[in-house]
């Protein structure tokens, strides 16, 4: 909730270290995702067409903001992209297992180099 009555609201005692900035940006990122959820829930909860349209538009703007924070995190935290790629690889492997792929081989930081399918449908996406 806004705390405008407090004249010291938003005042900071000092500049942040890089690690503190990274943690702050992670919190800012999560606030954007929370805003997307809130605006979409409100859009779902109304039949008013202009309110629904505005809420969805703002939710999509928050998704852009989330992307900006994610990009900023990647710039501030050198290992961020590696962890994101690792997470993406894990999901890709689970997807391949779920869809009946035999083996998925990866090289470097998440680049897909080979996929052998056993009749699943995912292989056609990589050709
Ligand atoms: Fe935002």
mmCIF file of N, CA and C and ligand atoms in Angstrom:
data_model
loop_
_atom_site.group_PDB
_atom_site.id
_atom_site.type_symbol
_atom_site.label_atom_id
_atom_site.label_comp_id
_atom_site.label_asym_id
_atom_site.label_seq_id
_atom_site.Cartn_x
_atom_site.Cartn_y
_atom_site.Cartn_z
ATOM 1 N N UNK A 1 0.833 -1.190 0.000
ATOM 2 C CA UNK A 1 0.000 0.000 0.000
ATOM 3 C C UNK A 1 0.880 1.258 0.000
ATOM 4 N N UNK A 2 0.479 2.266 -0.723
ATOM 5 C CA UNK A 2 1.244 3.516 -0.705
ATOM 6 C C UNK A 2 1.282 4.119 0.694
ATOM 7 N N UNK A 3 2.379 4.773 0.997
ATOM 8 C CA UNK A 3 2.574 5.384 2.316
ATOM 9 C C UNK A 3 2.946 6.846 2.109
ATOM 10 N N UNK A 4 2.083 7.586 1.396
ATOM 11 C CA UNK A 4 2.412 8.957 1.017
ATOM 12 C C UNK A 4 2.448 9.919 2.210
ATOM 13 N N UNK A 5 1.758 9.580 3.298
ATOM 14 C CA UNK A 5 1.744 10.475 4.455
ATOM 15 C C UNK A 5 3.091 10.513 5.169
ATOM 16 N N UNK A 6 3.891 9.489 4.966
ATOM 17 C CA UNK A 6 5.212 9.431 5.588
ATOM 18 C C UNK A 6 6.202 10.189 4.705
ATOM 19 N N UNK A 7 6.748 11.332 5.183
ATOM 20 C CA UNK A 7 7.658 12.115 4.348
ATOM 21 C C UNK A 7 8.975 11.397 4.044
ATOM 22 N N UNK A 8 9.258 10.324 4.776
ATOM 23 C CA UNK A 8 10.500 9.584 4.563
ATOM 24 C C UNK A 8 10.293 8.321 3.721
ATOM 25 N N UNK A 9 9.019 8.141 3.271
ATOM 26 C CA UNK A 9 8.726 6.978 2.439
ATOM 27 C C UNK A 9 9.552 7.045 1.155
ATOM 28 N N UNK A 10 10.196 5.974 0.832
ATOM 29 C CA UNK A 10 10.987 5.922 -0.397
ATOM 30 C C UNK A 10 12.389 6.472 -0.251
ATOM 31 N N UNK A 11 12.706 7.038 0.892
ATOM 32 C CA UNK A 11 14.067 7.545 1.108
ATOM 33 C C UNK A 11 14.967 6.356 1.455
ATOM 34 N N UNK A 12 16.149 6.366 0.902
ATOM 35 C CA UNK A 12 17.074 5.266 1.170
ATOM 36 C C UNK A 12 18.300 5.798 1.909
ATOM 37 N N UNK A 13 18.814 5.009 2.845
ATOM 38 C CA UNK A 13 19.936 5.484 3.659
ATOM 39 C C UNK A 13 21.265 5.494 2.913
ATOM 40 N N UNK A 14 21.382 4.707 1.840
ATOM 41 C CA UNK A 14 22.641 4.616 1.112
ATOM 42 C C UNK A 14 22.396 3.951 -0.235
ATOM 43 N N UNK A 15 23.384 3.975 -1.092
ATOM 44 C CA UNK A 15 23.301 3.254 -2.353
ATOM 45 C C UNK A 15 23.463 1.760 -2.100
ATOM 46 N N UNK A 16 22.856 0.971 -2.972
ATOM 47 C CA UNK A 16 22.938 -0.479 -2.831
ATOM 48 C C UNK A 16 24.244 -1.013 -3.411
ATOM 49 N N UNK A 17 24.683 -2.126 -2.860
ATOM 50 C CA UNK A 17 25.771 -2.864 -3.492
ATOM 51 C C UNK A 17 25.195 -3.574 -4.719
ATOM 52 N N UNK A 18 26.040 -4.144 -5.545
ATOM 53 C CA UNK A 18 25.565 -4.887 -6.717
ATOM 54 C C UNK A 18 24.690 -6.066 -6.307
ATOM 55 N N UNK A 19 25.102 -6.785 -5.266
ATOM 56 C CA UNK A 19 24.305 -7.933 -4.805
ATOM 57 C C UNK A 19 22.950 -7.483 -4.284
ATOM 58 N N UNK A 20 22.918 -6.367 -3.569
ATOM 59 C CA UNK A 20 21.639 -5.845 -3.086
ATOM 60 C C UNK A 20 20.762 -5.392 -4.258
ATOM 61 N N UNK A 21 21.376 -4.810 -5.263
ATOM 62 C CA UNK A 21 20.622 -4.383 -6.445
ATOM 63 C C UNK A 21 20.007 -5.594 -7.149
ATOM 64 N N UNK A 22 20.779 -6.667 -7.285
ATOM 65 C CA UNK A 22 20.254 -7.890 -7.913
ATOM 66 C C UNK A 22 19.035 -8.401 -7.149
ATOM 67 N N UNK A 23 19.150 -8.428 -5.829
ATOM 68 C CA UNK A 23 18.018 -8.896 -5.023
ATOM 69 C C UNK A 23 16.828 -7.958 -5.155
ATOM 70 N N UNK A 24 17.068 -6.669 -5.225
ATOM 71 C CA UNK A 24 15.975 -5.695 -5.395
ATOM 72 C C UNK A 24 15.289 -5.883 -6.742
ATOM 73 N N UNK A 25 16.082 -6.115 -7.779
ATOM 74 C CA UNK A 25 15.503 -6.316 -9.112
ATOM 75 C C UNK A 25 14.690 -7.603 -9.153
ATOM 76 N N UNK A 26 15.142 -8.638 -8.446
ATOM 77 C CA UNK A 26 14.337 -9.871 -8.376
ATOM 78 C C UNK A 26 12.983 -9.575 -7.737
ATOM 79 N N UNK A 27 12.972 -8.764 -6.708
ATOM 80 C CA UNK A 27 11.710 -8.385 -6.061
ATOM 81 C C UNK A 27 10.854 -7.556 -7.015
ATOM 82 N N UNK A 28 11.478 -6.629 -7.743
ATOM 83 C CA UNK A 28 10.745 -5.824 -8.726
ATOM 84 C C UNK A 28 10.149 -6.713 -9.812
ATOM 85 N N UNK A 29 10.919 -7.690 -10.257
ATOM 86 C CA UNK A 29 10.434 -8.645 -11.266
ATOM 87 C C UNK A 29 9.199 -9.379 -10.750
ATOM 88 N N UNK A 30 9.277 -9.866 -9.523
ATOM 89 C CA UNK A 30 8.138 -10.618 -8.974
ATOM 90 C C UNK A 30 6.921 -9.719 -8.811
ATOM 91 N N UNK A 31 7.136 -8.427 -8.528
ATOM 92 C CA UNK A 31 6.010 -7.491 -8.417
ATOM 93 C C UNK A 31 5.315 -7.336 -9.767
ATOM 94 N N UNK A 32 6.082 -7.337 -10.851
ATOM 95 C CA UNK A 32 5.478 -7.257 -12.191
ATOM 96 C C UNK A 32 4.624 -8.492 -12.465
ATOM 97 N N UNK A 33 5.146 -9.672 -12.107
ATOM 98 C CA UNK A 33 4.380 -10.898 -12.322
ATOM 99 C C UNK A 33 3.114 -10.912 -11.462
ATOM 100 N N UNK A 34 3.231 -10.408 -10.249
ATOM 101 C CA UNK A 34 2.051 -10.325 -9.382
ATOM 102 C C UNK A 34 1.020 -9.378 -9.992
ATOM 103 N N UNK A 35 1.486 -8.269 -10.564
ATOM 104 C CA UNK A 35 0.573 -7.308 -11.199
ATOM 105 C C UNK A 35 -0.143 -7.947 -12.391
ATOM 106 N N UNK A 36 0.583 -8.727 -13.182
ATOM 107 C CA UNK A 36 -0.046 -9.427 -14.314
ATOM 108 C C UNK A 36 -1.179 -10.312 -13.799
ATOM 109 N N UNK A 37 -0.879 -11.086 -12.770
ATOM 110 C CA UNK A 37 -1.888 -11.980 -12.199
ATOM 111 C C UNK A 37 -3.103 -11.176 -11.709
ATOM 112 N N UNK A 38 -2.864 -10.100 -11.004
ATOM 113 C CA UNK A 38 -3.949 -9.290 -10.439
ATOM 114 C C UNK A 38 -4.815 -8.687 -11.541
ATOM 115 N N UNK A 39 -4.202 -8.078 -12.553
ATOM 116 C CA UNK A 39 -4.977 -7.431 -13.615
ATOM 117 C C UNK A 39 -5.746 -8.448 -14.452
ATOM 118 N N UNK A 40 -5.148 -9.597 -14.709
ATOM 119 C CA UNK A 40 -5.854 -10.623 -15.473
ATOM 120 C C UNK A 40 -7.012 -11.207 -14.658
ATOM 121 N N UNK A 41 -6.829 -11.340 -13.359
ATOM 122 C CA UNK A 41 -7.919 -11.823 -12.504
ATOM 123 C C UNK A 41 -9.068 -10.825 -12.512
ATOM 124 N N UNK A 42 -8.733 -9.542 -12.488
ATOM 125 C CA UNK A 42 -9.784 -8.516 -12.528
ATOM 126 C C UNK A 42 -10.467 -8.505 -13.890
ATOM 127 N N UNK A 43 -9.705 -8.686 -14.938
ATOM 128 C CA UNK A 43 -10.301 -8.756 -16.281
ATOM 129 C C UNK A 43 -11.239 -9.959 -16.384
ATOM 130 N N UNK A 44 -10.836 -11.072 -15.802
ATOM 131 C CA UNK A 44 -11.687 -12.268 -15.825
ATOM 132 C C UNK A 44 -12.966 -12.068 -15.021
ATOM 133 N N UNK A 45 -12.900 -11.161 -14.037
ATOM 134 C CA UNK A 45 -14.012 -10.997 -13.106
ATOM 135 C C UNK A 45 -15.020 -9.948 -13.552
ATOM 136 N N UNK A 46 -14.853 -9.408 -14.753
ATOM 137 C CA UNK A 46 -15.812 -8.408 -15.227
ATOM 138 C C UNK A 46 -16.265 -8.728 -16.645
ATOM 139 N N UNK A 47 -17.489 -8.321 -16.946
ATOM 140 C CA UNK A 47 -17.993 -8.423 -18.317
ATOM 141 C C UNK A 47 -17.988 -7.060 -18.994
ATOM 142 N N UNK A 48 -17.547 -6.016 -18.270
ATOM 143 C CA UNK A 48 -17.474 -4.681 -18.862
ATOM 144 C C UNK A 48 -16.375 -4.687 -19.928
ATOM 145 N N UNK A 49 -16.732 -4.469 -21.202
ATOM 146 C CA UNK A 49 -15.740 -4.657 -22.272
ATOM 147 C C UNK A 49 -14.574 -3.677 -22.225
ATOM 148 N N UNK A 50 -14.819 -2.409 -21.897
ATOM 149 C CA UNK A 50 -13.696 -1.453 -21.865
ATOM 150 C C UNK A 50 -12.794 -1.717 -20.658
ATOM 151 N N UNK A 51 -13.382 -2.053 -19.520
ATOM 152 C CA UNK A 51 -12.560 -2.376 -18.340
ATOM 153 C C UNK A 51 -11.708 -3.606 -18.618
ATOM 154 N N UNK A 52 -12.315 -4.606 -19.243
ATOM 155 C CA UNK A 52 -11.573 -5.837 -19.570
ATOM 156 C C UNK A 52 -10.414 -5.520 -20.525
ATOM 157 N N UNK A 53 -10.707 -4.695 -21.538
ATOM 158 C CA UNK A 53 -9.680 -4.359 -22.520
ATOM 159 C C UNK A 53 -8.524 -3.594 -21.881
ATOM 160 N N UNK A 54 -8.833 -2.611 -21.045
ATOM 161 C CA UNK A 54 -7.787 -1.820 -20.380
ATOM 162 C C UNK A 54 -6.966 -2.701 -19.438
ATOM 163 N N UNK A 55 -7.646 -3.540 -18.668
ATOM 164 C CA UNK A 55 -6.929 -4.404 -17.724
ATOM 165 C C UNK A 55 -5.978 -5.367 -18.449
ATOM 166 N N UNK A 56 -6.432 -5.938 -19.546
ATOM 167 C CA UNK A 56 -5.571 -6.859 -20.299
ATOM 168 C C UNK A 56 -4.400 -6.103 -20.933
ATOM 169 N N UNK A 57 -4.686 -4.892 -21.430
ATOM 170 C CA UNK A 57 -3.612 -4.072 -22.008
ATOM 171 C C UNK A 57 -2.544 -3.749 -20.956
ATOM 172 N N UNK A 58 -2.985 -3.361 -19.781
ATOM 173 C CA UNK A 58 -2.028 -3.043 -18.708
ATOM 174 C C UNK A 58 -1.285 -4.305 -18.271
ATOM 175 N N UNK A 59 -1.989 -5.426 -18.189
ATOM 176 C CA UNK A 59 -1.324 -6.697 -17.830
ATOM 177 C C UNK A 59 -0.217 -7.003 -18.825
ATOM 178 N N UNK A 60 -0.492 -6.775 -20.102
ATOM 179 C CA UNK A 60 0.543 -7.040 -21.114
ATOM 180 C C UNK A 60 1.716 -6.063 -20.990
ATOM 181 N N UNK A 61 1.413 -4.817 -20.603
ATOM 182 C CA UNK A 61 2.509 -3.865 -20.354
ATOM 183 C C UNK A 61 3.379 -4.343 -19.192
ATOM 184 N N UNK A 62 2.755 -4.929 -18.178
ATOM 185 C CA UNK A 62 3.524 -5.455 -17.040
ATOM 186 C C UNK A 62 4.410 -6.627 -17.479
ATOM 187 N N UNK A 63 3.934 -7.386 -18.436
ATOM 188 C CA UNK A 63 4.763 -8.482 -18.979
ATOM 189 C C UNK A 63 5.992 -7.915 -19.671
ATOM 190 N N UNK A 64 5.828 -6.776 -20.340
ATOM 191 C CA UNK A 64 6.993 -6.109 -20.943
ATOM 192 C C UNK A 64 7.951 -5.660 -19.845
ATOM 193 N N UNK A 65 7.401 -5.093 -18.779
ATOM 194 C CA UNK A 65 8.252 -4.670 -17.662
ATOM 195 C C UNK A 65 8.999 -5.869 -17.072
ATOM 196 N N UNK A 66 8.303 -6.997 -16.942
ATOM 197 C CA UNK A 66 8.959 -8.207 -16.420
ATOM 198 C C UNK A 66 10.133 -8.596 -17.321
ATOM 199 N N UNK A 67 9.930 -8.473 -18.626
ATOM 200 C CA UNK A 67 11.011 -8.771 -19.560
ATOM 201 C C UNK A 67 12.187 -7.816 -19.397
ATOM 202 N N UNK A 68 11.886 -6.551 -19.133
ATOM 203 C CA UNK A 68 12.960 -5.583 -18.905
ATOM 204 C C UNK A 68 13.757 -5.941 -17.652
ATOM 205 N N UNK A 69 13.045 -6.313 -16.592
ATOM 206 C CA UNK A 69 13.749 -6.695 -15.363
ATOM 207 C C UNK A 69 14.552 -7.978 -15.569
ATOM 208 N N UNK A 70 13.971 -8.925 -16.317
ATOM 209 C CA UNK A 70 14.703 -10.172 -16.569
ATOM 210 C C UNK A 70 15.983 -9.893 -17.338
ATOM 211 N N UNK A 71 15.889 -9.028 -18.338
ATOM 212 C CA UNK A 71 17.086 -8.659 -19.117
ATOM 213 C C UNK A 71 18.104 -7.945 -18.238
ATOM 214 N N UNK A 72 17.623 -7.054 -17.384
ATOM 215 C CA UNK A 72 18.522 -6.338 -16.480
ATOM 216 C C UNK A 72 19.227 -7.307 -15.536
ATOM 217 N N UNK A 73 18.481 -8.292 -15.033
ATOM 218 C CA UNK A 73 19.099 -9.299 -14.162
ATOM 219 C C UNK A 73 20.206 -10.044 -14.897
ATOM 220 N N UNK A 74 19.956 -10.363 -16.146
ATOM 221 C CA UNK A 74 20.968 -11.068 -16.936
ATOM 222 C C UNK A 74 22.221 -10.223 -17.107
ATOM 223 N N UNK A 75 22.058 -8.912 -17.154
ATOM 224 C CA UNK A 75 23.215 -8.025 -17.284
ATOM 225 C C UNK A 75 23.953 -7.872 -15.955
ATOM 226 N N UNK A 76 23.213 -7.823 -14.856
ATOM 227 C CA UNK A 76 23.812 -7.592 -13.540
ATOM 228 C C UNK A 76 24.409 -8.866 -12.934
ATOM 229 N N UNK A 77 23.769 -9.999 -13.202
ATOM 230 C CA UNK A 77 24.212 -11.279 -12.624
ATOM 231 C C UNK A 77 24.763 -12.147 -13.750
ATOM 232 N N UNK A 78 26.078 -12.268 -13.852
ATOM 233 C CA UNK A 78 26.683 -12.999 -14.969
ATOM 234 C C UNK A 78 26.239 -14.455 -15.099
ATOM 235 N N UNK A 79 25.836 -15.093 -14.000
ATOM 236 C CA UNK A 79 25.432 -16.498 -14.078
ATOM 237 C C UNK A 79 23.933 -16.677 -14.318
ATOM 238 N N UNK A 80 23.200 -15.585 -14.446
ATOM 239 C CA UNK A 80 21.744 -15.679 -14.583
ATOM 240 C C UNK A 80 21.337 -16.479 -15.827
ATOM 241 N N UNK A 81 21.947 -16.154 -16.958
ATOM 242 C CA UNK A 81 21.586 -16.834 -18.209
ATOM 243 C C UNK A 81 21.868 -18.329 -18.126
ATOM 244 N N UNK A 82 22.968 -18.706 -17.456
ATOM 245 C CA UNK A 82 23.298 -20.125 -17.318
ATOM 246 C C UNK A 82 22.199 -20.849 -16.543
ATOM 247 N N UNK A 83 21.745 -20.252 -15.435
ATOM 248 C CA UNK A 83 20.693 -20.902 -14.649
ATOM 249 C C UNK A 83 19.376 -20.942 -15.413
ATOM 250 N N UNK A 84 19.053 -19.885 -16.129
ATOM 251 C CA UNK A 84 17.827 -19.886 -16.933
ATOM 252 C C UNK A 84 17.881 -20.956 -18.012
ATOM 253 N N UNK A 85 19.052 -21.081 -18.655
ATOM 254 C CA UNK A 85 19.212 -22.102 -19.695
ATOM 255 C C UNK A 85 19.111 -23.491 -19.090
ATOM 256 N N UNK A 86 19.681 -23.670 -17.903
ATOM 257 C CA UNK A 86 19.602 -24.964 -17.226
ATOM 258 C C UNK A 86 18.144 -25.325 -16.935
ATOM 259 N N UNK A 87 17.384 -24.352 -16.465
ATOM 260 C CA UNK A 87 15.963 -24.601 -16.203
ATOM 261 C C UNK A 87 15.207 -24.925 -17.475
ATOM 262 N N UNK A 88 15.511 -24.200 -18.549
ATOM 263 C CA UNK A 88 14.851 -24.464 -19.824
ATOM 264 C C UNK A 88 15.200 -25.865 -20.323
ATOM 265 N N UNK A 89 16.460 -26.263 -20.169
ATOM 266 C CA UNK A 89 16.881 -27.606 -20.577
ATOM 267 C C UNK A 89 16.123 -28.681 -19.803
ATOM 268 N N UNK A 90 15.974 -28.470 -18.501
ATOM 269 C CA UNK A 90 15.268 -29.458 -17.683
ATOM 270 C C UNK A 90 13.829 -29.625 -18.158
ATOM 271 N N UNK A 91 13.172 -28.529 -18.476
ATOM 272 C CA UNK A 91 11.792 -28.609 -18.960
ATOM 273 C C UNK A 91 11.752 -29.257 -20.341
ATOM 274 N N UNK A 92 12.728 -28.913 -21.201
ATOM 275 C CA UNK A 92 12.780 -29.534 -22.524
ATOM 276 C C UNK A 92 12.923 -31.048 -22.415
ATOM 277 N N UNK A 93 13.760 -31.486 -21.482
ATOM 278 C CA UNK A 93 13.950 -32.929 -21.285
ATOM 279 C C UNK A 93 12.662 -33.581 -20.791
ATOM 280 N N UNK A 94 12.000 -32.941 -19.845
ATOM 281 C CA UNK A 94 10.737 -33.491 -19.341
ATOM 282 C C UNK A 94 9.688 -33.529 -20.444
ATOM 283 N N UNK A 95 9.669 -32.504 -21.275
ATOM 284 C CA UNK A 95 8.729 -32.488 -22.392
ATOM 285 C C UNK A 95 9.026 -33.620 -23.358
ATOM 286 N N UNK A 96 10.318 -33.827 -23.635
ATOM 287 C CA UNK A 96 10.713 -34.897 -24.548
ATOM 288 C C UNK A 96 10.320 -36.256 -23.971
ATOM 289 N N UNK A 97 10.549 -36.438 -22.660
ATOM 290 C CA UNK A 97 10.164 -37.691 -22.014
ATOM 291 C C UNK A 97 8.655 -37.884 -22.057
ATOM 292 N N UNK A 98 7.939 -36.810 -21.823
ATOM 293 C CA UNK A 98 6.481 -36.869 -21.807
ATOM 294 C C UNK A 98 5.922 -37.222 -23.177
ATOM 295 N N UNK A 99 6.564 -36.729 -24.199
ATOM 296 C CA UNK A 99 6.056 -36.944 -25.550
ATOM 297 C C UNK A 99 6.698 -38.145 -26.233
ATOM 298 N N UNK A 100 7.466 -38.961 -25.488
ATOM 299 C CA UNK A 100 7.967 -40.207 -26.021
ATOM 300 C C UNK A 100 9.283 -40.104 -26.762
ATOM 301 N N UNK A 101 10.018 -39.011 -26.633
ATOM 302 C CA UNK A 101 11.314 -38.920 -27.291
ATOM 303 C C UNK A 101 12.301 -39.849 -26.601
ATOM 304 N N UNK A 102 13.201 -40.450 -27.355
ATOM 305 C CA UNK A 102 14.166 -41.404 -26.818
ATOM 306 C C UNK A 102 15.319 -40.705 -26.117
ATOM 307 N N UNK A 103 15.857 -39.663 -26.739
ATOM 308 C CA UNK A 103 17.039 -39.023 -26.181
ATOM 309 C C UNK A 103 17.131 -37.581 -26.676
ATOM 310 N N UNK A 104 17.539 -36.711 -25.800
ATOM 311 C CA UNK A 104 17.786 -35.328 -26.164
ATOM 312 C C UNK A 104 19.194 -34.992 -25.712
ATOM 313 N N UNK A 105 20.033 -34.590 -26.622
ATOM 314 C CA UNK A 105 21.412 -34.255 -26.283
ATOM 315 C C UNK A 105 21.595 -32.742 -26.344
ATOM 316 N N UNK A 106 22.340 -32.236 -25.394
ATOM 317 C CA UNK A 106 22.556 -30.804 -25.309
ATOM 318 C C UNK A 106 24.049 -30.495 -25.272
ATOM 319 N N UNK A 107 24.398 -29.314 -25.723
ATOM 320 C CA UNK A 107 25.785 -28.883 -25.720
ATOM 321 C C UNK A 107 25.841 -27.452 -25.204
ATOM 322 N N UNK A 108 26.870 -27.134 -24.435
ATOM 323 C CA UNK A 108 27.067 -25.774 -23.958
ATOM 324 C C UNK A 108 25.958 -25.337 -23.033
ATOM 325 N N UNK A 109 25.477 -24.132 -23.194
ATOM 326 C CA UNK A 109 24.475 -23.558 -22.304
ATOM 327 C C UNK A 109 23.070 -23.706 -22.880
ATOM 328 N N UNK A 110 22.694 -24.931 -23.156
ATOM 329 C CA UNK A 110 21.312 -25.185 -23.499
ATOM 330 C C UNK A 110 20.999 -25.274 -24.969
ATOM 331 N N UNK A 111 22.001 -25.298 -25.803
ATOM 332 C CA UNK A 111 21.721 -25.371 -27.228
ATOM 333 C C UNK A 111 21.385 -26.810 -27.609
ATOM 334 N N UNK A 112 20.246 -27.002 -28.210
ATOM 335 C CA UNK A 112 19.816 -28.326 -28.631
ATOM 336 C C UNK A 112 20.574 -28.724 -29.880
ATOM 337 N N UNK A 113 21.278 -29.876 -29.814
ATOM 338 C CA UNK A 113 22.047 -30.306 -30.982
ATOM 339 C C UNK A 113 21.508 -31.581 -31.621
ATOM 340 N N UNK A 114 20.756 -32.378 -30.877
ATOM 341 C CA UNK A 114 20.283 -33.626 -31.456
ATOM 342 C C UNK A 114 19.028 -34.095 -30.732
ATOM 343 N N UNK A 115 18.120 -34.638 -31.465
ATOM 344 C CA UNK A 115 16.963 -35.259 -30.843
ATOM 345 C C UNK A 115 16.560 -36.459 -31.676
ATOM 346 N N UNK A 116 16.450 -37.629 -30.994
ATOM 347 C CA UNK A 116 16.002 -38.842 -31.672
ATOM 348 C C UNK A 116 14.629 -39.161 -31.123
ATOM 349 N N UNK A 117 13.677 -39.266 -31.997
ATOM 350 C CA UNK A 117 12.340 -39.527 -31.516
ATOM 351 C C UNK A 117 11.931 -40.975 -31.780
ATOM 352 N N UNK A 118 10.996 -41.429 -30.978
ATOM 353 C CA UNK A 118 10.489 -42.787 -31.129
ATOM 354 C C UNK A 118 9.018 -42.755 -31.481
ATOM 355 N N UNK A 119 8.668 -41.843 -32.288
ATOM 356 C CA UNK A 119 7.273 -41.764 -32.695
ATOM 357 C C UNK A 119 6.525 -40.607 -32.070
ATOM 358 N N UNK A 120 7.202 -39.811 -31.230
ATOM 359 C CA UNK A 120 6.561 -38.637 -30.651
ATOM 360 C C UNK A 120 6.403 -37.560 -31.708
ATOM 361 N N UNK A 121 5.791 -36.489 -31.331
ATOM 362 C CA UNK A 121 5.539 -35.434 -32.302
ATOM 363 C C UNK A 121 6.515 -34.274 -32.171
ATOM 364 N N UNK A 122 7.323 -34.242 -31.099
ATOM 365 C CA UNK A 122 8.181 -33.089 -30.858
ATOM 366 C C UNK A 122 9.298 -32.987 -31.900
ATOM 367 N N UNK A 123 9.762 -34.136 -32.426
ATOM 368 C CA UNK A 123 10.871 -34.115 -33.367
ATOM 369 C C UNK A 123 10.585 -33.272 -34.595
ATOM 370 N N UNK A 124 9.369 -33.264 -35.031
ATOM 371 C CA UNK A 124 9.050 -32.505 -36.238
ATOM 372 C C UNK A 124 9.236 -31.006 -36.025
ATOM 373 N N UNK A 125 9.223 -30.576 -34.784
ATOM 374 C CA UNK A 125 9.411 -29.150 -34.503
ATOM 375 C C UNK A 125 10.851 -28.713 -34.700
ATOM 376 N N UNK A 126 11.775 -29.659 -34.649
ATOM 377 C CA UNK A 126 13.199 -29.321 -34.716
ATOM 378 C C UNK A 126 13.779 -29.478 -36.119
ATOM 379 N N UNK A 127 12.992 -29.915 -37.041
ATOM 380 C CA UNK A 127 13.513 -30.132 -38.398
ATOM 381 C C UNK A 127 13.308 -28.916 -39.272
HETATM 382 FE FE1 LIG B 1 5.089 -2.480 -14.277
#
